[in-house]
Amino acid sequence: DPYAQDPPRHPALKVNSMKPFNAEPPAEVLTDAYITPNAFFFKRNHLPVPRLDPASYRLEVVGRMGNASLFLSLEELKTRFPRHEVTVTLQCAGNRRSEMNAVKPVKGLDWGIAAIGNAKWAGARLRDVLVAAGFSEGEIGALHVQFEGLDRDLAGTGYGASIPYHEAMSSSHDVLLAYEMNGEELPLDHGFPLRVIVPGVVGARNVKWLSRILVSIEESQSHWQQNDYKGFSPSVDWDTVDFSASPAIQELPVQSAITDPQPGTLVAEEDDKITVKGYAWSGGGREVVRVDVSLDGGSTWHVAKLTGEKQAPGQAWAWKLWTLTVPLPAGRTELEILCKAVDSSYNVQPDTVAPIWNLRGVLSNAWHRVHVSVTR
Ligand code: MTE
Ligand code: MO
């Protein structure tokens, strides 16, 4: 069993698949704290978790124009380069896929709303490591930076992805080679000993168990860059899909969801008040500037209170948590609670799922809807 060496996991996680391991926390855990605890951070593995010896581990950075590769030990990554810490929200492209599945079946893991988490990551800046390997800005023939993971299938194929070179080299983009997550050494499930953290970009490019970095003219040729993690029109089906016709997902669109109450019942607080909680985030460093919440299916709206770390303009890599406490609408026994976020570019979420439905069930970011019956 290639999965025999997978690490132990928290029993409260909701498992989508055991082998490979894919799981999300109960949704309400996400709004218990601004930083998601490592044990409750969603885990998205395509392959068995590799067990690597930190003492013999080496990161290979392929040299510029055929020059010799740079090989870096974990110790060198920690001592030769400044330690940089960034709070970054990571979201899987398949977060909230179950809502697309409910419209029409899609292919993929049936994620709820918790394939997202927020952590403090620390490591060396990718930019500093690339500079140490001889690269500079405006390098001819340098368009993409490819990352290869050490997790492999039985045929020996590993996980891989790439990001644009200018983002990797940009000092404001904060791309990290992370060896710490929330002050602890990177957990096995999250890429020990080293992973890439690409703020503002879809989870799939944040390669775990990193083995090799390659600067190239082409994007990564891996299955996950070329034939997966792309969006399509709702009319495209598995007979007509042409993966080469869509760009690989990088920055994600604006997103929000309600973590509390959960669908079902809602108990009124003292003075007949109710509290609604959730998260909101947008890709590309765009800050969430507002979250609108409706209790009546969208006829009237309230503005929620946002909380979160202060982040520089264009570098809002982390989510906002939000809450709304309001009197229960008089006479109502059923509520249709909705939320929608607005980011700093005034991007908004689409109101329904059907017009953004796609065969892989990615980019699911319609208004989140929670139906509850009220007990006073
Ligand atoms: N890196 C490797 N090597 N193997 C993987 O399966 N999964 C990717 C990405 N990096 C993956 C990987 C996907 S699709 C996501 S959403 C994130 O890791 C999930 O990161 P997490 O498990 O730390 O939450
Ligand atoms: Mo993902």
Tab-separated table of C-alpha atoms and ligand atoms in Angstrom:
chain	number	residue	atom	x	y	z
A	1	ASP	CA	0.000	0.000	0.000
A	2	PRO	CA	1.740	3.198	-1.151
A	3	TYR	CA	-0.307	5.111	1.448
A	4	ALA	CA	0.922	3.045	4.416
A	5	GLN	CA	3.301	5.845	5.460
A	6	ASP	CA	0.710	8.632	5.417
A	7	PRO	CA	0.708	10.590	8.707
A	8	PRO	CA	-2.047	10.470	11.367
A	9	ARG	CA	-4.789	13.122	11.025
A	10	HIS	CA	-7.332	14.821	13.274
A	11	PRO	CA	-10.462	12.635	13.608
A	12	ALA	CA	-12.816	15.642	13.305
A	13	LEU	CA	-11.792	16.284	9.678
A	14	LYS	CA	-14.434	15.460	7.084
A	15	VAL	CA	-12.771	13.022	4.712
A	16	ASN	CA	-13.486	13.313	0.986
A	17	SER	CA	-11.020	10.616	0.011
A	18	MET	CA	-8.707	8.442	2.154
A	19	LYS	CA	-6.163	7.432	-0.524
A	20	PRO	CA	-4.979	9.971	-1.524
A	21	PHE	CA	-5.964	11.847	1.620
A	22	ASN	CA	-8.353	14.747	1.081
A	23	ALA	CA	-10.231	16.336	3.945
A	24	GLU	CA	-11.707	19.596	5.220
A	25	PRO	CA	-12.546	20.773	8.749
A	26	PRO	CA	-16.110	21.306	10.007
A	27	ALA	CA	-16.987	24.722	8.516
A	28	GLU	CA	-17.553	26.490	11.860
A	29	VAL	CA	-13.905	25.809	12.834
A	30	LEU	CA	-12.827	28.305	10.155
A	31	THR	CA	-14.370	31.258	11.986
A	32	ASP	CA	-13.266	30.178	15.491
A	33	ALA	CA	-9.948	31.938	14.880
A	34	TYR	CA	-8.349	34.152	12.243
A	35	ILE	CA	-5.479	31.678	11.882
A	36	THR	CA	-6.567	28.148	10.993
A	37	PRO	CA	-4.827	25.594	13.254
A	38	ASN	CA	-2.559	23.212	11.304
A	39	ALA	CA	-4.543	20.126	12.354
A	40	PHE	CA	-7.730	21.665	10.933
A	41	PHE	CA	-6.231	23.143	7.759
A	42	PHE	CA	-7.736	21.367	4.728
A	43	LYS	CA	-5.525	18.707	3.173
A	44	ARG	CA	-5.468	18.178	-0.558
A	45	ASN	CA	-3.153	15.405	-1.724
A	46	HIS	CA	-3.105	13.848	-5.186
A	47	LEU	CA	-0.608	11.133	-4.237
A	48	PRO	CA	0.892	9.384	-1.190
A	49	VAL	CA	2.695	11.659	1.298
A	50	PRO	CA	6.451	11.213	0.782
A	51	ARG	CA	8.598	10.701	3.911
A	52	LEU	CA	11.738	12.774	3.481
A	53	ASP	CA	14.863	12.948	5.616
A	54	PRO	CA	15.490	16.624	6.426
A	55	ALA	CA	19.229	15.973	6.842
A	56	SER	CA	19.774	14.635	3.317
A	57	TYR	CA	17.085	16.791	1.661
A	58	ARG	CA	18.322	19.074	-1.152
A	59	LEU	CA	16.344	21.573	-3.198
A	60	GLU	CA	17.601	21.735	-6.788
A	61	VAL	CA	17.404	25.080	-8.577
A	62	VAL	CA	18.282	24.451	-12.209
A	63	GLY	CA	20.930	26.931	-13.330
A	64	ARG	CA	20.557	29.774	-15.780
A	65	MET	CA	21.061	28.876	-19.471
A	66	GLY	CA	22.567	25.461	-18.867
A	67	ASN	CA	24.738	26.530	-15.913
A	68	ALA	CA	25.168	24.078	-13.060
A	69	SER	CA	22.229	23.627	-10.692
A	70	LEU	CA	22.217	25.052	-7.202
A	71	PHE	CA	21.569	22.436	-4.514
A	72	LEU	CA	20.374	23.813	-1.180
A	73	SER	CA	20.004	21.947	2.094
A	74	LEU	CA	17.225	22.855	4.501
A	75	GLU	CA	19.833	24.397	6.789
A	76	GLU	CA	21.160	26.585	3.959
A	77	LEU	CA	17.635	27.694	3.058
A	78	LYS	CA	17.161	28.759	6.677
A	79	THR	CA	20.530	30.479	7.157
A	80	ARG	CA	21.655	31.859	3.771
A	81	PHE	CA	18.385	33.688	3.081
A	82	PRO	CA	16.380	36.063	5.288
A	83	ARG	CA	13.383	34.429	6.958
A	84	HIS	CA	10.243	36.054	5.633
A	85	GLU	CA	6.800	35.569	7.195
A	86	VAL	CA	3.493	36.179	5.423
A	87	THR	CA	-0.126	35.469	6.376
A	88	VAL	CA	-1.654	33.792	3.349
A	89	THR	CA	-5.051	32.220	2.692
A	90	LEU	CA	-4.858	29.092	0.590
A	91	GLN	CA	-7.929	27.927	-1.299
A	92	CYS	CA	-8.396	24.876	-3.491
A	93	ALA	CA	-9.907	25.548	-6.937
A	94	GLY	CA	-12.495	22.915	-5.998
A	95	ASN	CA	-13.696	24.660	-2.814
A	96	ARG	CA	-17.546	24.617	-2.797
A	97	ARG	CA	-17.641	22.118	-5.678
A	98	SER	CA	-20.583	20.324	-4.029
A	99	GLU	CA	-22.797	23.289	-4.935
A	100	MET	CA	-21.870	22.830	-8.619
A	101	ASN	CA	-22.460	19.111	-8.288
A	102	ALA	CA	-25.974	19.874	-7.051
A	103	VAL	CA	-26.740	21.762	-10.283
A	104	LYS	CA	-25.363	19.053	-12.588
A	105	PRO	CA	-22.754	16.362	-11.800
A	106	VAL	CA	-19.108	17.398	-12.177
A	107	LYS	CA	-15.880	15.390	-11.949
A	108	GLY	CA	-13.885	15.905	-8.774
A	109	LEU	CA	-13.856	15.660	-4.979
A	110	ASP	CA	-17.120	16.845	-3.446
A	111	TRP	CA	-15.725	19.690	-1.322
A	112	GLY	CA	-17.972	21.720	0.951
A	113	ILE	CA	-17.081	25.310	1.890
A	114	ALA	CA	-13.959	24.510	3.948
A	115	ALA	CA	-11.291	23.687	1.323
A	116	ILE	CA	-9.747	26.985	2.418
A	117	GLY	CA	-7.607	28.068	5.367
A	118	ASN	CA	-5.453	30.931	6.603
A	119	ALA	CA	-1.943	30.432	8.004
A	120	LYS	CA	1.276	32.272	8.824
A	121	TRP	CA	3.893	30.804	6.533
A	122	ALA	CA	7.608	31.430	6.935
A	123	GLY	CA	10.540	30.653	4.700
A	124	ALA	CA	12.963	32.078	2.162
A	125	ARG	CA	11.668	34.336	-0.576
A	126	LEU	CA	11.673	32.510	-3.920
A	127	ARG	CA	13.086	35.708	-5.414
A	128	ASP	CA	16.175	35.585	-3.170
A	129	VAL	CA	16.838	31.943	-4.081
A	130	LEU	CA	16.453	32.642	-7.810
A	131	VAL	CA	18.873	35.575	-7.523
A	132	ALA	CA	21.356	33.290	-5.716
A	133	ALA	CA	21.026	30.898	-8.672
A	134	GLY	CA	22.031	33.724	-11.054
A	135	PHE	CA	18.652	34.936	-12.264
A	136	SER	CA	17.671	38.582	-12.627
A	137	GLU	CA	14.612	40.520	-13.706
A	138	GLY	CA	13.862	40.645	-17.419
A	139	GLU	CA	15.767	37.454	-18.126
A	140	ILE	CA	15.438	36.449	-21.789
A	141	GLY	CA	13.564	33.173	-22.186
A	142	ALA	CA	12.412	33.228	-18.593
A	143	LEU	CA	8.622	33.252	-18.661
A	144	HIS	CA	7.614	30.631	-16.119
A	145	VAL	CA	8.954	29.070	-12.947
A	146	GLN	CA	8.169	25.373	-12.657
A	147	PHE	CA	7.959	23.492	-9.375
A	148	GLU	CA	8.285	19.729	-9.008
A	149	GLY	CA	7.109	17.789	-5.961
A	150	LEU	CA	8.620	14.628	-4.500
A	151	ASP	CA	5.256	12.826	-4.271
A	152	ARG	CA	5.057	10.221	-7.033
A	153	ASP	CA	2.556	7.780	-8.456
A	154	LEU	CA	3.458	4.131	-9.127
A	155	ALA	CA	4.686	5.039	-12.620
A	156	GLY	CA	7.069	7.597	-11.074
A	157	THR	CA	5.221	10.713	-12.232
A	158	GLY	CA	5.354	13.520	-9.687
A	159	TYR	CA	3.109	16.472	-8.936
A	160	GLY	CA	4.084	19.702	-10.688
A	161	ALA	CA	2.900	23.245	-11.448
A	162	SER	CA	4.220	26.625	-12.572
A	163	ILE	CA	3.678	30.357	-12.077
A	164	PRO	CA	4.694	33.331	-14.239
A	165	TYR	CA	8.364	34.334	-13.837
A	166	HIS	CA	7.623	38.015	-13.181
A	167	GLU	CA	5.510	37.051	-10.150
A	168	ALA	CA	8.228	34.777	-8.813
A	169	MET	CA	10.799	37.594	-9.146
A	170	SER	CA	8.576	40.405	-7.867
A	171	SER	CA	9.504	41.573	-4.389
A	172	SER	CA	5.913	42.655	-3.702
A	173	HIS	CA	4.438	39.264	-4.538
A	174	ASP	CA	5.886	37.552	-1.446
A	175	VAL	CA	6.297	34.106	-3.056
A	176	LEU	CA	7.862	31.862	-0.410
A	177	LEU	CA	9.740	28.620	-0.129
A	178	ALA	CA	8.115	27.861	3.204
A	179	TYR	CA	9.537	25.629	5.925
A	180	GLU	CA	7.185	26.791	8.710
A	181	MET	CA	3.418	26.879	9.115
A	182	ASN	CA	1.994	28.809	12.076
A	183	GLY	CA	5.304	28.767	13.929
A	184	GLU	CA	5.775	25.000	13.617
A	185	GLU	CA	7.894	23.087	11.154
A	186	LEU	CA	5.840	22.339	8.047
A	187	PRO	CA	3.535	19.343	8.813
A	188	LEU	CA	3.948	16.178	6.699
A	189	ASP	CA	0.577	16.665	4.976
A	190	HIS	CA	1.418	20.274	4.112
A	191	GLY	CA	4.708	19.572	2.345
A	192	PHE	CA	7.502	18.852	4.854
A	193	PRO	CA	10.282	19.855	4.589
A	194	LEU	CA	9.620	22.579	1.976
A	195	ARG	CA	6.720	23.889	-0.095
A	196	VAL	CA	5.940	26.840	-2.318
A	197	ILE	CA	3.474	29.474	-1.083
A	198	VAL	CA	2.169	31.685	-3.869
A	199	PRO	CA	-0.021	34.348	-2.231
A	200	GLY	CA	-3.264	35.193	-4.025
A	201	VAL	CA	-2.982	32.187	-6.316
A	202	VAL	CA	-4.984	28.935	-6.467
A	203	GLY	CA	-3.865	26.143	-4.083
A	204	ALA	CA	-2.742	23.905	-6.957
A	205	ARG	CA	0.351	26.054	-7.690
A	206	ASN	CA	1.544	25.891	-4.075
A	207	VAL	CA	3.655	22.787	-4.654
A	208	LYS	CA	4.389	20.693	-1.544
A	209	TRP	CA	7.428	18.431	-0.876
A	210	LEU	CA	9.334	20.636	-3.322
A	211	SER	CA	12.275	18.953	-5.066
A	212	ARG	CA	13.168	21.087	-8.055
A	213	ILE	CA	12.718	24.587	-9.479
A	214	LEU	CA	13.117	25.206	-13.196
A	215	VAL	CA	12.950	28.538	-15.019
A	216	SER	CA	11.627	28.061	-18.557
A	217	ILE	CA	9.872	29.471	-21.610
A	218	GLU	CA	7.033	26.991	-21.129
A	219	GLU	CA	4.579	26.385	-18.342
A	220	SER	CA	4.871	23.145	-16.392
A	221	GLN	CA	3.915	20.237	-18.646
A	222	SER	CA	2.353	18.388	-15.703
A	223	HIS	CA	-1.164	17.038	-15.963
A	224	TRP	CA	-2.313	19.484	-13.245
A	225	GLN	CA	-1.066	22.551	-15.146
A	226	GLN	CA	-2.144	21.426	-18.624
A	227	ASN	CA	-5.215	19.202	-18.319
A	228	ASP	CA	-6.815	20.177	-15.043
A	229	TYR	CA	-7.459	23.352	-12.960
A	230	LYS	CA	-8.914	25.328	-15.860
A	231	GLY	CA	-12.319	26.931	-16.312
A	232	PHE	CA	-14.790	26.386	-19.175
A	233	SER	CA	-18.171	27.537	-20.420
A	234	PRO	CA	-21.176	25.702	-18.922
A	235	SER	CA	-21.877	24.182	-22.357
A	236	VAL	CA	-18.515	22.404	-22.598
A	237	ASP	CA	-18.761	18.673	-21.798
A	238	TRP	CA	-16.260	15.803	-21.666
A	239	ASP	CA	-16.772	15.064	-25.384
A	240	THR	CA	-16.009	18.615	-26.493
A	241	VAL	CA	-13.520	19.886	-23.898
A	242	ASP	CA	-10.196	21.215	-25.229
A	243	PHE	CA	-7.887	21.852	-22.285
A	244	SER	CA	-5.401	23.737	-24.467
A	245	ALA	CA	-8.071	26.394	-25.113
A	246	SER	CA	-8.273	27.717	-21.520
A	247	PRO	CA	-5.544	29.312	-19.423
A	248	ALA	CA	-4.392	27.588	-16.239
A	249	ILE	CA	-6.083	29.074	-13.162
A	250	GLN	CA	-3.724	31.358	-11.220
A	251	GLU	CA	-5.374	34.231	-9.270
A	252	LEU	CA	-8.745	33.202	-7.853
A	253	PRO	CA	-11.976	35.231	-8.000
A	254	VAL	CA	-13.685	36.877	-5.000
A	255	GLN	CA	-15.190	34.392	-2.564
A	256	SER	CA	-17.218	34.277	0.661
A	257	ALA	CA	-19.256	31.747	2.605
A	258	ILE	CA	-21.375	31.385	5.738
A	259	THR	CA	-19.853	29.111	8.386
A	260	ASP	CA	-22.462	29.748	11.101
A	261	PRO	CA	-25.341	28.948	11.217
A	262	GLN	CA	-25.127	25.676	9.348
A	263	PRO	CA	-28.080	24.628	7.179
A	264	GLY	CA	-30.887	23.368	9.431
A	265	THR	CA	-32.014	25.118	12.568
A	266	LEU	CA	-31.113	28.413	14.117
A	267	VAL	CA	-31.780	29.281	17.733
A	268	ALA	CA	-32.522	32.925	18.502
A	269	GLU	CA	-30.273	34.648	21.020
A	270	GLU	CA	-31.393	36.889	23.868
A	271	ASP	CA	-33.511	39.834	22.675
A	272	ASP	CA	-34.452	37.783	19.600
A	273	LYS	CA	-31.132	38.516	17.896
A	274	ILE	CA	-29.151	36.274	15.598
A	275	THR	CA	-25.500	36.187	14.636
A	276	VAL	CA	-24.221	35.090	11.230
A	277	LYS	CA	-20.508	34.379	10.634
A	278	GLY	CA	-18.302	33.587	7.685
A	279	TYR	CA	-15.116	34.185	5.729
A	280	ALA	CA	-14.342	36.310	2.653
A	281	TRP	CA	-11.267	36.456	0.448
A	282	SER	CA	-10.158	37.415	-3.053
A	283	GLY	CA	-7.188	36.407	-5.212
A	284	GLY	CA	-4.342	38.531	-6.557
A	285	GLY	CA	-3.852	40.501	-3.328
A	286	ARG	CA	-7.205	42.252	-3.732
A	287	GLU	CA	-8.647	43.111	-0.349
A	288	VAL	CA	-12.231	42.279	0.570
A	289	VAL	CA	-13.787	45.683	1.251
A	290	ARG	CA	-17.368	44.653	2.068
A	291	VAL	CA	-19.581	41.659	2.767
A	292	ASP	CA	-23.340	41.950	2.263
A	293	VAL	CA	-25.636	39.557	4.113
A	294	SER	CA	-29.329	38.989	3.482
A	295	LEU	CA	-31.721	37.064	5.736
A	296	ASP	CA	-34.604	37.090	3.264
A	297	GLY	CA	-33.179	35.527	0.115
A	298	GLY	CA	-31.778	38.798	-1.218
A	299	SER	CA	-34.663	41.281	-0.833
A	300	THR	CA	-32.872	43.321	1.826
A	301	TRP	CA	-29.207	43.442	2.817
A	302	HIS	CA	-27.035	44.172	5.873
A	303	VAL	CA	-23.337	45.032	5.861
A	304	ALA	CA	-21.272	42.652	7.985
A	305	LYS	CA	-18.418	43.658	10.310
A	306	LEU	CA	-15.034	42.595	8.906
A	307	THR	CA	-12.019	41.551	10.967
A	308	GLY	CA	-8.520	40.684	9.878
A	309	GLU	CA	-4.873	41.683	9.844
A	310	LYS	CA	-3.963	44.996	8.258
A	311	GLN	CA	-2.243	44.274	4.935
A	312	ALA	CA	-0.540	46.573	2.416
A	313	PRO	CA	-2.543	47.664	-0.667
A	314	GLY	CA	-2.302	45.023	-3.374
A	315	GLN	CA	-0.914	42.544	-0.838
A	316	ALA	CA	-4.111	41.459	0.881
A	317	TRP	CA	-3.126	37.807	0.798
A	318	ALA	CA	-5.177	36.821	3.843
A	319	TRP	CA	-8.896	36.514	4.342
A	320	LYS	CA	-11.318	38.600	6.391
A	321	LEU	CA	-13.625	36.969	8.863
A	322	TRP	CA	-17.015	38.619	9.218
A	323	THR	CA	-19.949	38.685	11.616
A	324	LEU	CA	-23.377	40.207	11.604
A	325	THR	CA	-25.662	40.464	14.658
A	326	VAL	CA	-29.177	41.712	13.935
A	327	PRO	CA	-32.703	41.357	15.324
A	328	LEU	CA	-34.600	38.419	13.852
A	329	PRO	CA	-37.024	39.591	11.176
A	330	ALA	CA	-40.463	39.701	12.850
A	331	GLY	CA	-42.840	36.846	12.195
A	332	ARG	CA	-40.396	34.721	10.199
A	333	THR	CA	-39.869	31.049	10.983
A	334	GLU	CA	-37.710	30.318	7.937
A	335	LEU	CA	-34.688	32.294	6.762
A	336	GLU	CA	-32.788	32.176	3.487
A	337	ILE	CA	-29.403	33.583	4.564
A	338	LEU	CA	-27.099	34.786	1.770
A	339	CYS	CA	-23.675	36.383	1.672
A	340	LYS	CA	-21.650	38.062	-1.058
A	341	ALA	CA	-18.296	39.802	-0.901
A	342	VAL	CA	-16.890	42.783	-2.804
A	343	ASP	CA	-13.135	43.156	-3.375
A	344	SER	CA	-10.982	46.264	-3.855
A	345	SER	CA	-11.495	46.117	-7.649
A	346	TYR	CA	-15.270	46.049	-6.969
A	347	ASN	CA	-15.450	42.517	-8.262
A	348	VAL	CA	-18.565	40.782	-6.956
A	349	GLN	CA	-19.691	37.175	-6.726
A	350	PRO	CA	-22.260	35.825	-9.200
A	351	ASP	CA	-25.725	35.291	-7.703
A	352	THR	CA	-26.266	31.718	-8.851
A	353	VAL	CA	-24.208	28.641	-9.695
A	354	ALA	CA	-25.700	27.551	-13.040
A	355	PRO	CA	-24.121	30.299	-15.213
A	356	ILE	CA	-20.625	29.511	-13.846
A	357	TRP	CA	-21.063	25.730	-13.823
A	358	ASN	CA	-18.127	23.923	-15.453
A	359	LEU	CA	-17.379	20.250	-15.967
A	360	ARG	CA	-14.511	20.153	-13.442
A	361	GLY	CA	-16.478	22.027	-10.805
A	362	VAL	CA	-13.789	24.658	-10.193
A	363	LEU	CA	-14.141	28.382	-9.332
A	364	SER	CA	-17.418	27.842	-7.479
A	365	ASN	CA	-18.036	31.284	-5.952
A	366	ALA	CA	-21.736	32.086	-6.265
A	367	TRP	CA	-23.556	33.771	-3.350
A	368	HIS	CA	-23.554	31.276	-0.519
A	369	ARG	CA	-27.077	30.329	0.596
A	370	VAL	CA	-28.024	28.756	3.917
A	371	HIS	CA	-31.612	27.819	4.693
A	372	VAL	CA	-32.611	27.625	8.369
A	373	SER	CA	-35.780	27.319	10.414
A	374	VAL	CA	-35.835	29.530	13.471
A	375	THR	CA	-36.669	28.489	17.020
A	376	ARG	CA	-37.228	31.394	19.387
B	1	MTE	N1	1.789	19.700	-4.122
B	1	MTE	C1	2.120	18.412	-4.297
B	1	MTE	N2	3.428	18.079	-4.366
B	1	MTE	N3	1.172	17.448	-4.415
B	1	MTE	C2	-0.179	17.752	-4.372
B	1	MTE	O1	-1.017	16.853	-4.464
B	1	MTE	N4	-1.872	19.539	-4.197
B	1	MTE	C3	-2.101	20.952	-4.547
B	1	MTE	C4	-1.157	21.856	-3.777
B	1	MTE	N5	0.200	21.364	-3.849
B	1	MTE	C5	-0.566	19.113	-4.208
B	1	MTE	C6	0.485	20.065	-4.051
B	1	MTE	C7	-3.460	21.433	-4.354
B	1	MTE	S1	-4.575	21.092	-5.580
B	1	MTE	C8	-3.801	22.227	-3.295
B	1	MTE	S2	-5.351	22.880	-3.140
B	1	MTE	C9	-2.832	22.544	-2.227
B	1	MTE	O2	-1.575	21.908	-2.427
B	1	MTE	C10	-3.369	22.108	-0.883
B	1	MTE	O3	-2.481	22.405	0.137
B	1	MTE	P1	-2.707	21.841	1.601
B	1	MTE	O4	-2.901	20.350	1.530
B	1	MTE	O5	-1.514	22.249	2.370
B	1	MTE	O6	-3.968	22.506	2.123
B	2	MO	MO	-6.588	22.094	-5.113
